[in-house]
Coordinates of C-alpha atoms and ligand atoms in Angstrom, one line a residue:
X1 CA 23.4 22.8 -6.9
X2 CA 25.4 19.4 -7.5
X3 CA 26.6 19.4 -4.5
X4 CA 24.3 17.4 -3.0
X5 CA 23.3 13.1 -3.2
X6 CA 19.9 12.1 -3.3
X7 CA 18.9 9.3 -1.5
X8 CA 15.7 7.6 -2.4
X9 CA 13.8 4.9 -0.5
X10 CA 10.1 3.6 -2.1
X11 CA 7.1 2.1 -0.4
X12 CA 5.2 1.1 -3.4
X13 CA 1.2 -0.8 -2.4
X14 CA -0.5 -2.9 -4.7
X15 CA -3.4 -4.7 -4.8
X16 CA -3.2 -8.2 -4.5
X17 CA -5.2 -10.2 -7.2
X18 CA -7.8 -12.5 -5.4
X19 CA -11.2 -14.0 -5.9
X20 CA -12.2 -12.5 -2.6
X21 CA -11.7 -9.7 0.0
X22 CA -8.6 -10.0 2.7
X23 CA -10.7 -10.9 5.7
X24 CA -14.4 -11.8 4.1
X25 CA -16.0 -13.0 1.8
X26 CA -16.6 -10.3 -0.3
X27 CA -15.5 -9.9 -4.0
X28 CA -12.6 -8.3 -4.8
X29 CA -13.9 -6.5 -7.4
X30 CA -13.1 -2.7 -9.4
X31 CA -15.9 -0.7 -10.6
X32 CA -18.8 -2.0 -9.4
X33 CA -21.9 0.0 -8.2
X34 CA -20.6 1.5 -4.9
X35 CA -21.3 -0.2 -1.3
X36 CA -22.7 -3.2 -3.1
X37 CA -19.3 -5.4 -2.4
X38 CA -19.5 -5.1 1.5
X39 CA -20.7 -6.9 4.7
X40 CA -20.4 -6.6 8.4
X41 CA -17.1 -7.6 8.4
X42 CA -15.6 -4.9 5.5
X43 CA -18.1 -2.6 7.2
X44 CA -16.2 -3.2 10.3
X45 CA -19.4 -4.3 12.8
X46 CA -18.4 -4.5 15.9
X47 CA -18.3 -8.6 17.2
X48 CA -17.4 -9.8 13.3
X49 CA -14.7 -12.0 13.1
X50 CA -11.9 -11.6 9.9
X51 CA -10.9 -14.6 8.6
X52 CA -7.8 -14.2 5.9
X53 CA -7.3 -14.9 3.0
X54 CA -5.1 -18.0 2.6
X55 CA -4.7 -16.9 -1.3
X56 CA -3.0 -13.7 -0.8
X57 CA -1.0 -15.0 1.9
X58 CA 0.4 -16.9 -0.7
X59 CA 0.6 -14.7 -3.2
X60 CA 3.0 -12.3 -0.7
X61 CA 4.8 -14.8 -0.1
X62 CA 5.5 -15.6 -4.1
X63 CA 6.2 -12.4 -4.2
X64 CA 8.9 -12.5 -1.1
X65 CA 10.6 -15.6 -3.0
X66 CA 10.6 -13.7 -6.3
X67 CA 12.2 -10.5 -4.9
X68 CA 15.2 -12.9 -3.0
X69 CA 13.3 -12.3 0.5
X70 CA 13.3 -14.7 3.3
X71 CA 9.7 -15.6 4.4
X72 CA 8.9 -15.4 8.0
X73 CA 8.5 -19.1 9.4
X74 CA 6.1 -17.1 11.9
X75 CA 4.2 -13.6 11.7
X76 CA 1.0 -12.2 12.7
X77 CA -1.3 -9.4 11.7
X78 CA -1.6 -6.4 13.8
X79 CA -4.3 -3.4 14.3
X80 CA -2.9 0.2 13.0
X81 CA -5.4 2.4 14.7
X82 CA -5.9 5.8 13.5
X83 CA -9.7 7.7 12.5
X84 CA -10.2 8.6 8.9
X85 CA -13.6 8.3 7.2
X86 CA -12.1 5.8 4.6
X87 CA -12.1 3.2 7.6
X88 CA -14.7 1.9 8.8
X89 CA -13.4 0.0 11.7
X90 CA -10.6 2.6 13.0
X91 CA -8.0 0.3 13.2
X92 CA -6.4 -1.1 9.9
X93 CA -5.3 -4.7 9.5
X94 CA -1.7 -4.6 8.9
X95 CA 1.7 -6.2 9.8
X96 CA 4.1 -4.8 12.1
X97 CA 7.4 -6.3 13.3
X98 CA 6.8 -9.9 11.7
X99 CA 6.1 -9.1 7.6
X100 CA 6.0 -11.9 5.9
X101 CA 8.9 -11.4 3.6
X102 CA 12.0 -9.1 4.4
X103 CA 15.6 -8.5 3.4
X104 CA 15.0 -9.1 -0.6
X105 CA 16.7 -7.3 -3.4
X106 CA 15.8 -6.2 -7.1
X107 CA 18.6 -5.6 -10.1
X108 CA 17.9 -2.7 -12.0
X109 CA 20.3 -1.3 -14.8
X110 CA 22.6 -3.1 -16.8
X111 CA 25.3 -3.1 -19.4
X112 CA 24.3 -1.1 -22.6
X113 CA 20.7 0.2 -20.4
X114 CA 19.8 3.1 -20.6
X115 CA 17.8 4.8 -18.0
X116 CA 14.2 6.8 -18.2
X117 CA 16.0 9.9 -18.9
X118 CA 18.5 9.1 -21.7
X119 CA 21.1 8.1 -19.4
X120 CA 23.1 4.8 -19.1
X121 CA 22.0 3.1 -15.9
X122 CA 24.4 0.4 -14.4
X123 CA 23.5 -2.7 -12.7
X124 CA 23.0 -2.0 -9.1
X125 CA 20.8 -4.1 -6.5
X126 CA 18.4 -2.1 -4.4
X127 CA 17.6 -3.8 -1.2
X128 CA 14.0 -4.7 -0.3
X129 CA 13.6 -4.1 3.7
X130 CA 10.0 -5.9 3.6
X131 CA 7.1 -7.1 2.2
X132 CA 3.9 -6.9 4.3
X133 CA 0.3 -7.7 3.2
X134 CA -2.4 -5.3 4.8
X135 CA -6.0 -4.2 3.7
X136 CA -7.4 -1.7 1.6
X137 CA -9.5 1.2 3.2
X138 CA -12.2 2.4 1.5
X139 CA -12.7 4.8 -1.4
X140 CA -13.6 8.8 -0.8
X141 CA -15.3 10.6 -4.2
X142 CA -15.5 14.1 -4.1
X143 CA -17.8 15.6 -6.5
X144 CA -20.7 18.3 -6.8
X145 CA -19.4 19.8 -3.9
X146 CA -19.8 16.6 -1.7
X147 CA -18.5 13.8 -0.5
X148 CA -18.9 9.9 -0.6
X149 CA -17.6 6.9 0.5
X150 CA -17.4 3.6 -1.3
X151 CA -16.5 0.4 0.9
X152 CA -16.0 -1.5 -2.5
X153 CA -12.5 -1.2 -2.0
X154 CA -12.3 -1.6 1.7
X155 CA -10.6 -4.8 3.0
X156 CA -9.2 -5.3 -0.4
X157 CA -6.1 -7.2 0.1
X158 CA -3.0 -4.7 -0.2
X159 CA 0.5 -6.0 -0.6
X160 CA 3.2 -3.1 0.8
X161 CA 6.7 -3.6 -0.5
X162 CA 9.6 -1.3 1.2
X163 CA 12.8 -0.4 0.0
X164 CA 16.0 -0.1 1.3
X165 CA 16.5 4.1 1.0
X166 CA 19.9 2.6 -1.9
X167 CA 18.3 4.5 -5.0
X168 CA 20.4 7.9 -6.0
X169 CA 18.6 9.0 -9.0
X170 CA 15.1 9.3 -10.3
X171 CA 16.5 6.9 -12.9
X172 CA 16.9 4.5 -10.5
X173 CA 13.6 5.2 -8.2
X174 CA 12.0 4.7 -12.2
X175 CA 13.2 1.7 -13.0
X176 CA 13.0 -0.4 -9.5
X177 CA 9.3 0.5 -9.7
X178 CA 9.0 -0.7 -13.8
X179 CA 11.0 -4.1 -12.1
X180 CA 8.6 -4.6 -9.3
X181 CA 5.4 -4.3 -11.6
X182 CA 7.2 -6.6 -14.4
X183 CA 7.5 -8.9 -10.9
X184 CA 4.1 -8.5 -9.9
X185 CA 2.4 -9.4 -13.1
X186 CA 4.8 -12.3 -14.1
X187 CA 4.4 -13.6 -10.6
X188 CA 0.4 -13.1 -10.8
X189 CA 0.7 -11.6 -7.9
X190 CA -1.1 -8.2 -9.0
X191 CA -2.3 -6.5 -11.9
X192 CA -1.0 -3.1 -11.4
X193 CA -2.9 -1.2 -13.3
X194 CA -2.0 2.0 -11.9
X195 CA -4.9 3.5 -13.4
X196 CA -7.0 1.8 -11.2
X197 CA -5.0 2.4 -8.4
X198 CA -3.9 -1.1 -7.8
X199 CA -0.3 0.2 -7.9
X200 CA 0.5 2.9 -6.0
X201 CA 3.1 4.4 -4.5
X202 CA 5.1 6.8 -1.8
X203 CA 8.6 8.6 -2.4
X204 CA 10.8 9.4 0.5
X205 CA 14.0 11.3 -0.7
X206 CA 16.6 13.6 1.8
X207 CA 20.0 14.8 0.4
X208 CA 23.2 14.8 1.6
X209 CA 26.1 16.6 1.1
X210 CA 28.7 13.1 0.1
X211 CA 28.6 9.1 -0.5
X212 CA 29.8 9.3 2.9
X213 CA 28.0 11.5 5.2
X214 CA 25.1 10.7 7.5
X215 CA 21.8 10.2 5.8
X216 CA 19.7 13.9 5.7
X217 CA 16.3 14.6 7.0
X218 CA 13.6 12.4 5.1
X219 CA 10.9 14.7 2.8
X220 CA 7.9 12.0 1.9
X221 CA 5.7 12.5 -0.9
X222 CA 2.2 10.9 -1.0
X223 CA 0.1 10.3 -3.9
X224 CA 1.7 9.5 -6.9
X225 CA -0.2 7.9 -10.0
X226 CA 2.2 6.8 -12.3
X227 CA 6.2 6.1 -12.8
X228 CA 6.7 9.2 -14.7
X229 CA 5.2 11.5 -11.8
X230 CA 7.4 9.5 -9.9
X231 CA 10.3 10.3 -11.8
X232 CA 9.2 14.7 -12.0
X233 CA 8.3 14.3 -8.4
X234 CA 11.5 13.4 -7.3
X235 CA 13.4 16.0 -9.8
X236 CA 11.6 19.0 -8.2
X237 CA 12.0 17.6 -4.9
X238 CA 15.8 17.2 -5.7
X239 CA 15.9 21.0 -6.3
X240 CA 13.7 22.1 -4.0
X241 CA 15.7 20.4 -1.0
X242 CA 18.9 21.6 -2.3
X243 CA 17.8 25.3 -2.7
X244 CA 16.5 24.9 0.6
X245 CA 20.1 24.1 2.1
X246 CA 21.8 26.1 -0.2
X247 CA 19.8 28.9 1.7
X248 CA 21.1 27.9 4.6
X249 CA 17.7 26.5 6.0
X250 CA 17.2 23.2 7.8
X251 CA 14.8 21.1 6.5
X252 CA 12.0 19.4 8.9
X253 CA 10.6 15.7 8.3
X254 CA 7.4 16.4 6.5
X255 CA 5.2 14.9 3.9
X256 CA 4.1 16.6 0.7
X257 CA 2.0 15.9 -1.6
X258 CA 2.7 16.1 -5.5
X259 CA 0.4 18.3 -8.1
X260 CA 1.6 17.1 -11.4
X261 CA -0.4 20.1 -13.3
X262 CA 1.2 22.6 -11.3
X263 CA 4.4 20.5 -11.2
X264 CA 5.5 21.3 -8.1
X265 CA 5.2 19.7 -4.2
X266 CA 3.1 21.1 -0.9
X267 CA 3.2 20.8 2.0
X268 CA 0.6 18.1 3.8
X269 CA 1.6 17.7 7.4
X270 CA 5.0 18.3 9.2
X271 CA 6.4 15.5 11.7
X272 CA 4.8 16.7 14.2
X273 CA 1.4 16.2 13.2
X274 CA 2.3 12.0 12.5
X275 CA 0.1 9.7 13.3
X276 CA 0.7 7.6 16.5
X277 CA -0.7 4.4 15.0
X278 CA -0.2 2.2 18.4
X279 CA 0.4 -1.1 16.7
X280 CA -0.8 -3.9 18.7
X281 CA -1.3 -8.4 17.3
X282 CA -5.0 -8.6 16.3
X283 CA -6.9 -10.6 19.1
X284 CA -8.8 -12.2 16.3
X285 CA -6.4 -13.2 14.2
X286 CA -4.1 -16.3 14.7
X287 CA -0.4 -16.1 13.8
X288 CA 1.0 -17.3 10.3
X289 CA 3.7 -19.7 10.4
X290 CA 5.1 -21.5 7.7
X291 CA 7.2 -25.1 7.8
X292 CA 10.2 -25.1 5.8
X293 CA 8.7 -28.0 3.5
X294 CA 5.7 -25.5 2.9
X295 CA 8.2 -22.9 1.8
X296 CA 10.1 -25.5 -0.3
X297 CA 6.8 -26.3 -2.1
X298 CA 6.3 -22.3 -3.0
X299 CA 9.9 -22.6 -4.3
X300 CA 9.9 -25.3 -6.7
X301 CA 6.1 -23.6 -8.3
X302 CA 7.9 -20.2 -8.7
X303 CA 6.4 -18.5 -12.0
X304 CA 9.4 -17.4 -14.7
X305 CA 10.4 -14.2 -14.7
X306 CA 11.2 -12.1 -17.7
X307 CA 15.0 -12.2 -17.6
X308 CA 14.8 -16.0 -17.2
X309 CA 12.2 -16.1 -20.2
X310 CA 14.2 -13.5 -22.2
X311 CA 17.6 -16.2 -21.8
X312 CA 15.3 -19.6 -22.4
X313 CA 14.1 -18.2 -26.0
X314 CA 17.7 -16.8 -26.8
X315 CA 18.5 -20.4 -26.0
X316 CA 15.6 -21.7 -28.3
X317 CA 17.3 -19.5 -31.2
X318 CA 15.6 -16.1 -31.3
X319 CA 17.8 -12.9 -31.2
X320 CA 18.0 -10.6 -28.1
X321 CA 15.8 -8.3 -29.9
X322 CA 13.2 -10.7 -30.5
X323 CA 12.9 -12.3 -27.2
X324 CA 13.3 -8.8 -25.6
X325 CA 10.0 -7.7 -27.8
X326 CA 8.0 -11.0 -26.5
X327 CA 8.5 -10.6 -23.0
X328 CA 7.7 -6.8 -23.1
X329 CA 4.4 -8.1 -22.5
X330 CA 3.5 -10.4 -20.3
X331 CA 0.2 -11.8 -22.4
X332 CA 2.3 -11.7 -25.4
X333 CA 4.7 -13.9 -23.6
X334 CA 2.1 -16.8 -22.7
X335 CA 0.6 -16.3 -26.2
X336 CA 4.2 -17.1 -27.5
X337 CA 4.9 -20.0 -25.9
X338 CA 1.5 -21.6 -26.4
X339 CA 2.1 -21.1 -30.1
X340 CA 5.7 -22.2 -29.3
X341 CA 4.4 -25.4 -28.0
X342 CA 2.9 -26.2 -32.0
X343 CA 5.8 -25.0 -33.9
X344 CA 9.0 -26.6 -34.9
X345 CA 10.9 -23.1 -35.6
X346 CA 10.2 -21.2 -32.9
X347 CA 12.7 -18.6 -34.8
X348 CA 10.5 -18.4 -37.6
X349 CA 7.1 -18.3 -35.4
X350 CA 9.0 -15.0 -33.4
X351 CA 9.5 -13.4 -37.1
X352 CA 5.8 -13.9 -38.0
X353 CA 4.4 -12.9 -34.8
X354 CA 6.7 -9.5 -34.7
X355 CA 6.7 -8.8 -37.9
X356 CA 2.7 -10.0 -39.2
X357 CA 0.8 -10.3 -36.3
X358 CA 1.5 -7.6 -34.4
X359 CA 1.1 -5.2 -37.1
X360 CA -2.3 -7.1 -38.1
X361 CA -3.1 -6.2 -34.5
X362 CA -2.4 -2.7 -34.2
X363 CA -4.1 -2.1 -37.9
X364 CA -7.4 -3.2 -36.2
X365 CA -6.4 -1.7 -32.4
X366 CA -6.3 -5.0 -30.9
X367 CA -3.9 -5.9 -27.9
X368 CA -3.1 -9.4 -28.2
X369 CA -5.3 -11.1 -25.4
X370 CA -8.0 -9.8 -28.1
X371 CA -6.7 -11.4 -31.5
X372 CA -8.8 -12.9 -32.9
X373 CA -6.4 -15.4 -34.2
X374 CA -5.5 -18.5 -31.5
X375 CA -1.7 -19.2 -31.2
X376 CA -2.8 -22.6 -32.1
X377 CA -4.0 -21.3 -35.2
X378 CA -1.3 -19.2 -35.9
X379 CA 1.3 -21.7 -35.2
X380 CA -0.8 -23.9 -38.0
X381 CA 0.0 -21.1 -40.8
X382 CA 3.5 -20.8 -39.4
X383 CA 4.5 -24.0 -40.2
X384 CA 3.0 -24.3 -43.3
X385 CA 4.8 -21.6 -44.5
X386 CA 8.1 -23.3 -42.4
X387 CA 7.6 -26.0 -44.3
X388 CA 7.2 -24.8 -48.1
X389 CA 3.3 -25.8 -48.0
X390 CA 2.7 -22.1 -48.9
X391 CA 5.0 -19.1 -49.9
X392 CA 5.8 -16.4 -47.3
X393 CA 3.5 -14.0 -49.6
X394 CA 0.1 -16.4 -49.5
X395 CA 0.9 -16.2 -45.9
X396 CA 0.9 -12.9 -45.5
X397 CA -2.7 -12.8 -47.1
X398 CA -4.0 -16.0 -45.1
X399 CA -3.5 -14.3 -41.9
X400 CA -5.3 -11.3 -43.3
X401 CA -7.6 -13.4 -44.0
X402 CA -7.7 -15.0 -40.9
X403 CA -8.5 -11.9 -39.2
X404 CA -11.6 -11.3 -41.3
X405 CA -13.3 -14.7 -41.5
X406 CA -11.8 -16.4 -38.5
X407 CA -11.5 -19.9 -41.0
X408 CA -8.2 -21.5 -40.2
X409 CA -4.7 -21.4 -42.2
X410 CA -5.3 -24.9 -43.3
X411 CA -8.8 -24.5 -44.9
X412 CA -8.1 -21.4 -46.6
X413 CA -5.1 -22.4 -47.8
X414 CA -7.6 -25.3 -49.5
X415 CA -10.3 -22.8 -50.3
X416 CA -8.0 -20.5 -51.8
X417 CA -5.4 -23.4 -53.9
X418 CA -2.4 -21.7 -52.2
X419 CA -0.7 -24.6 -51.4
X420 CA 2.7 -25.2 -53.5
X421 CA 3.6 -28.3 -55.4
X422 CA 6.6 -29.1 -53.1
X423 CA 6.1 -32.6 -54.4
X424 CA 9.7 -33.4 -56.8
X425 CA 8.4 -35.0 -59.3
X426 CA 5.7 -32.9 -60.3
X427 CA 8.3 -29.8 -59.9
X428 CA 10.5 -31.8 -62.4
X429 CA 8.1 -32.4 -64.3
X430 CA 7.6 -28.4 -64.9
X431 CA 11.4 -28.0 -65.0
X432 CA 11.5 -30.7 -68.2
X433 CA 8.5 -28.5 -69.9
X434 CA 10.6 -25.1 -69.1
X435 CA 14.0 -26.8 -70.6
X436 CA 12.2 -28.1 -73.5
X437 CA 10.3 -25.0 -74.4
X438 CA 13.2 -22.6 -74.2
X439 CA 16.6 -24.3 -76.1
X440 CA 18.0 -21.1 -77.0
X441 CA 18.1 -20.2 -73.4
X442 CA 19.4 -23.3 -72.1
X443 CA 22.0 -22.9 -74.5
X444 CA 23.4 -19.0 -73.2
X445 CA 23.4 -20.3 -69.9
X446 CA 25.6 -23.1 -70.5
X447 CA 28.0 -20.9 -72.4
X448 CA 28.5 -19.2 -69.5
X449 CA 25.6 -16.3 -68.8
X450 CA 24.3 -16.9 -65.6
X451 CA 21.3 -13.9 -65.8
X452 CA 19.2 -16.2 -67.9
X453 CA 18.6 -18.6 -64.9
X454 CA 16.1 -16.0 -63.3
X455 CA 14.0 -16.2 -67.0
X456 CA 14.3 -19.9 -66.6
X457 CA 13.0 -20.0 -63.2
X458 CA 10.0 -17.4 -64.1
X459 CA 9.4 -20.2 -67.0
X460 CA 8.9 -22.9 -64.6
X461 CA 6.8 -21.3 -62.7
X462 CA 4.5 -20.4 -65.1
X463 CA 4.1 -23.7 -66.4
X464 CA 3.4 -25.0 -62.9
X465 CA 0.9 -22.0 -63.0
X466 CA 3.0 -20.3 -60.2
X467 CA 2.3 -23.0 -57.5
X468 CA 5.7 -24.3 -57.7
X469 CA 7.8 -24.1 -54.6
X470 CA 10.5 -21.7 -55.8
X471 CA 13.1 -22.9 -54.2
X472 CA 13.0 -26.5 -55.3
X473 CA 12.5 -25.3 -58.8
X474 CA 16.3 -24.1 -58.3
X475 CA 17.6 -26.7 -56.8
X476 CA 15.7 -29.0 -59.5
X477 CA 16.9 -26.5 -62.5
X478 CA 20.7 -26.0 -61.6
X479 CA 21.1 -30.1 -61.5
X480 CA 19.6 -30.6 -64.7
X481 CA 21.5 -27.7 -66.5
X482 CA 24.4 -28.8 -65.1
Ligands
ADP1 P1 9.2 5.8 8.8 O1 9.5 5.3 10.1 O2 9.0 7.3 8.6 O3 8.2 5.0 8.1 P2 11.2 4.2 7.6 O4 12.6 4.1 8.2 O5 10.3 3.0 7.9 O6 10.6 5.6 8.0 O7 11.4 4.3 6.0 C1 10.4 4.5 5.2 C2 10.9 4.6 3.8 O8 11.8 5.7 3.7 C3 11.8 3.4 3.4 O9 11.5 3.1 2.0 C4 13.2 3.9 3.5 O10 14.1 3.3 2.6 C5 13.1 5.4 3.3 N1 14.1 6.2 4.0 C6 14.4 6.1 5.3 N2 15.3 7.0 5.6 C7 15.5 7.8 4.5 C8 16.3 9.0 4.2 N3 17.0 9.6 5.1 N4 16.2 9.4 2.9 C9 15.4 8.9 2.0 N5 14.7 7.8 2.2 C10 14.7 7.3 3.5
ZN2 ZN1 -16.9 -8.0 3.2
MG3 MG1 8.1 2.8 8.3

């Protein structure tokens, strides 16, 4: 063992996020009653005709741009014919030998990253070889010893992205796939809630003896539901493969499935036993083509991606750290810059949201797309504790209390007489009281014993009955004991 290179290629499918179905009209929906989302053309009736969907056209096409592919000026949509009771017309609607999107690339790795298993994982570029949008067959449920089939999910718009076989590791097969979802749900190109199953994805791996030799025979494996299986998946295949060839055996193209329980691979069908799919254009379907002006216009809408977000809020003053921790979440991110948007220190606004709000959040299991505090009006109690309206300590309690009676900073701030006199005069006016009341002190801190300021301050803020803004009752003090 050891002697051998992996090499990894992914075909990762995800469901594209649309109002309706690929070809009808149907809604794209998850989880409704079963065969109630369907119609003659999902149900594939013979003498239907599909009509696509113009929306996730576009949305492959996003994510082409996003992924550094170049989009096809023309393609077309082509029948993949093969019987399987999850398809109702025998043919799938898929794209051949014009995707719309090929020859992209995706970073992963980086300077200081570590990988899924501990390791350091450097920047490398793994090739995208196409992006093709298809449809989704239909759903089988086995239970109580039978079967069903659900057409709910049938002619669901599926978006298949292909990679270039450049990954080496399962570190690297990991983290493509945790940079293609980040893409997806950045670009609102998918949800990818792999629970679901609108992410899913297929693992080819072969090994080789050296960076140099000819590539070895290709093992797929079907059926993986989620990156981590991924990840075990392709570290039993790794050993199983090499064991096999350090035995002296020759291993046949095949594809396996995975059993995560039992945590090892089997055997579904051997080369073989592969589908001839006979690919040929759909009759009913006109090609796609695109104008360079058209792709032009999909370029200058491009949604931001996390690594350009990450940089903009460095940019803006936040620390690595901090922008890294808002863009981990893609609702989190929106909710920050709408916030952003009312703030004068965003800086500040990042501290409270990390710090307060997310904790606020967890103590009462909410995500944030459930707070029930706006970013409007949590940019309102930001700044009033930017600004010296209130202490950092009242707002700490106004945004508890914001939580519980949904009443905004402002009001209870009013409600609750929180707000600080930040108003000189007044504080001076305190300051003059404090001095007067307390000659003895003044007096040791003029000779020269600079512990009795703090007892000075304290005195100050009683008198202003601890409304005072604290740190203009130093400022104020020092220049008149001066
Ligand atoms: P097929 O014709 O079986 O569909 P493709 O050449 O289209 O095979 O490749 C399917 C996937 O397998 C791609 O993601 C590709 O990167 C990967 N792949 C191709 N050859 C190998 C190999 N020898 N080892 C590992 N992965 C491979
Ligand atoms: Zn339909
Ligand atoms: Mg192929």
């Amino acid at each position: 063992m050891g002697k051998y290179e992996a090499v990894i290629g992914l075909e990762v499918h995800v469901q594209v996020r649309t109002a309706s179905k690929m070809f009808c009209s149907c809604a794209n929906t998850f989880g409704a009653e079963p065969n109630t989302k369907v119609c003659p053309v999902c149900m594939g009736y013979p003498g239907v005709l599909p009509v696509p969907n113009k929306e996730a056209i576009r949305k492959t096409v996003i994510a082409g741009l996003l992924t550094g592919c170049e989009i096809a000026r023309f393609s077309k949509f082509d029948r993949k014919s093969y019987f399987y009771p999850d398809m109702p017309k025998n043919y799938q609607i898929s794209q051949y030998d014009l995707p719309f999107c090929a020859n992209g690339r995706i970073k992963v790795g980086g300077e200081n990253v570590k990988g899924f298993s501990g390791e350091p994982l450097p920047e490398k570029y793994i090739g995208i070889t196409r992006i093709h949008l298809e449809e989704d067959v239909a759903k089988l449920n086995h239970q109580h010893g039978a079967s069903g089939v659900d057409y709910n999910r049938a002619g669901v718009p599926l978006m298949e992205t292909v990679s270039e076989p450049d990954m080496r590791t399962p570190d690297e097969a990991y983290a493509y796939l945790t940079a293609l979802k980040e893409i997806m749900q950045y670009g609102g190109i998918s949800d990818c809630d792999m629970e679901k199953g609108q992410m899913r994805c297929d693992v080819n791996v072969s090994l080789r003896k050296g960076p140099n030799e000819p590539f070895g025979t290709k093992i797929e494996l079907k059926n993986l539901n989620s990156f981590r299986a991924v990840h075990r998946a392709l570290e039993y295949e790794i050993w199983r493969q090499a064991q096999e060839l350090d035995a002296g055996r020759t291993l046949q193209q095949e594809t396996r499935g995975w059993n995560d329980d039992a945590g090892e691979s089997y055997l579904m069908r051997t080369k073989e036993q592969a589908h001839d799919y006979r690919y040929f254009p759909d009759p009913d379907l006109m090609p796609v083509t695109f104008t360079d002006e058209e792709i032009e216009e999909f370029k200058s809408n491009l949604p931001e991606l996390p690594a350009a977000m990450r940089a903009r809020l460095v940019e803006s003053g936040l620390t690595e750290y901090d922008a890294s921790v808002i863009t981990a979440d893609r609702h989190l991110a929106k909710w920050f810059d709408a916030a952003a948007k009312c703030v004068k220190n965003p800086k500040i606004l990042a501290n409270w949201i990390i710090s307060e709000l997310l904790r606020e959040l967890s103590a009462a299991s909410l995500d944030i797309t459930q707070s029930p505090v706006t970013p409007e009006g949590f940019a309102e109690l930001v700044n009033a504790v930017d600004s010296g309206a209130i202490s950092g300590k009242s707002g700490k309690d106004v945004l508890a209390e914001m939580f519980v009676s949904g009443k905004s900073a402002n009001d209870i701030i009013k409600e609750k007489g929180l707000a600080q006199v930040s108003d000189a005069g007044a504080v001076e006016g305190f300051v003059d009281q404090a001095i007067a009341a307390n000659p003895a002190q003044v007096e040791q801190f003029k000779a020269g014993n600079p512990k009795v300021l703090q007892f000075l301050v304290g005195q100050v803020m009683k008198f202003s009955k601890g409304k005072a803004n604290p740190k203009l009752v130093s400022e104020i003090l020092m220049k008149k004991l001066q």
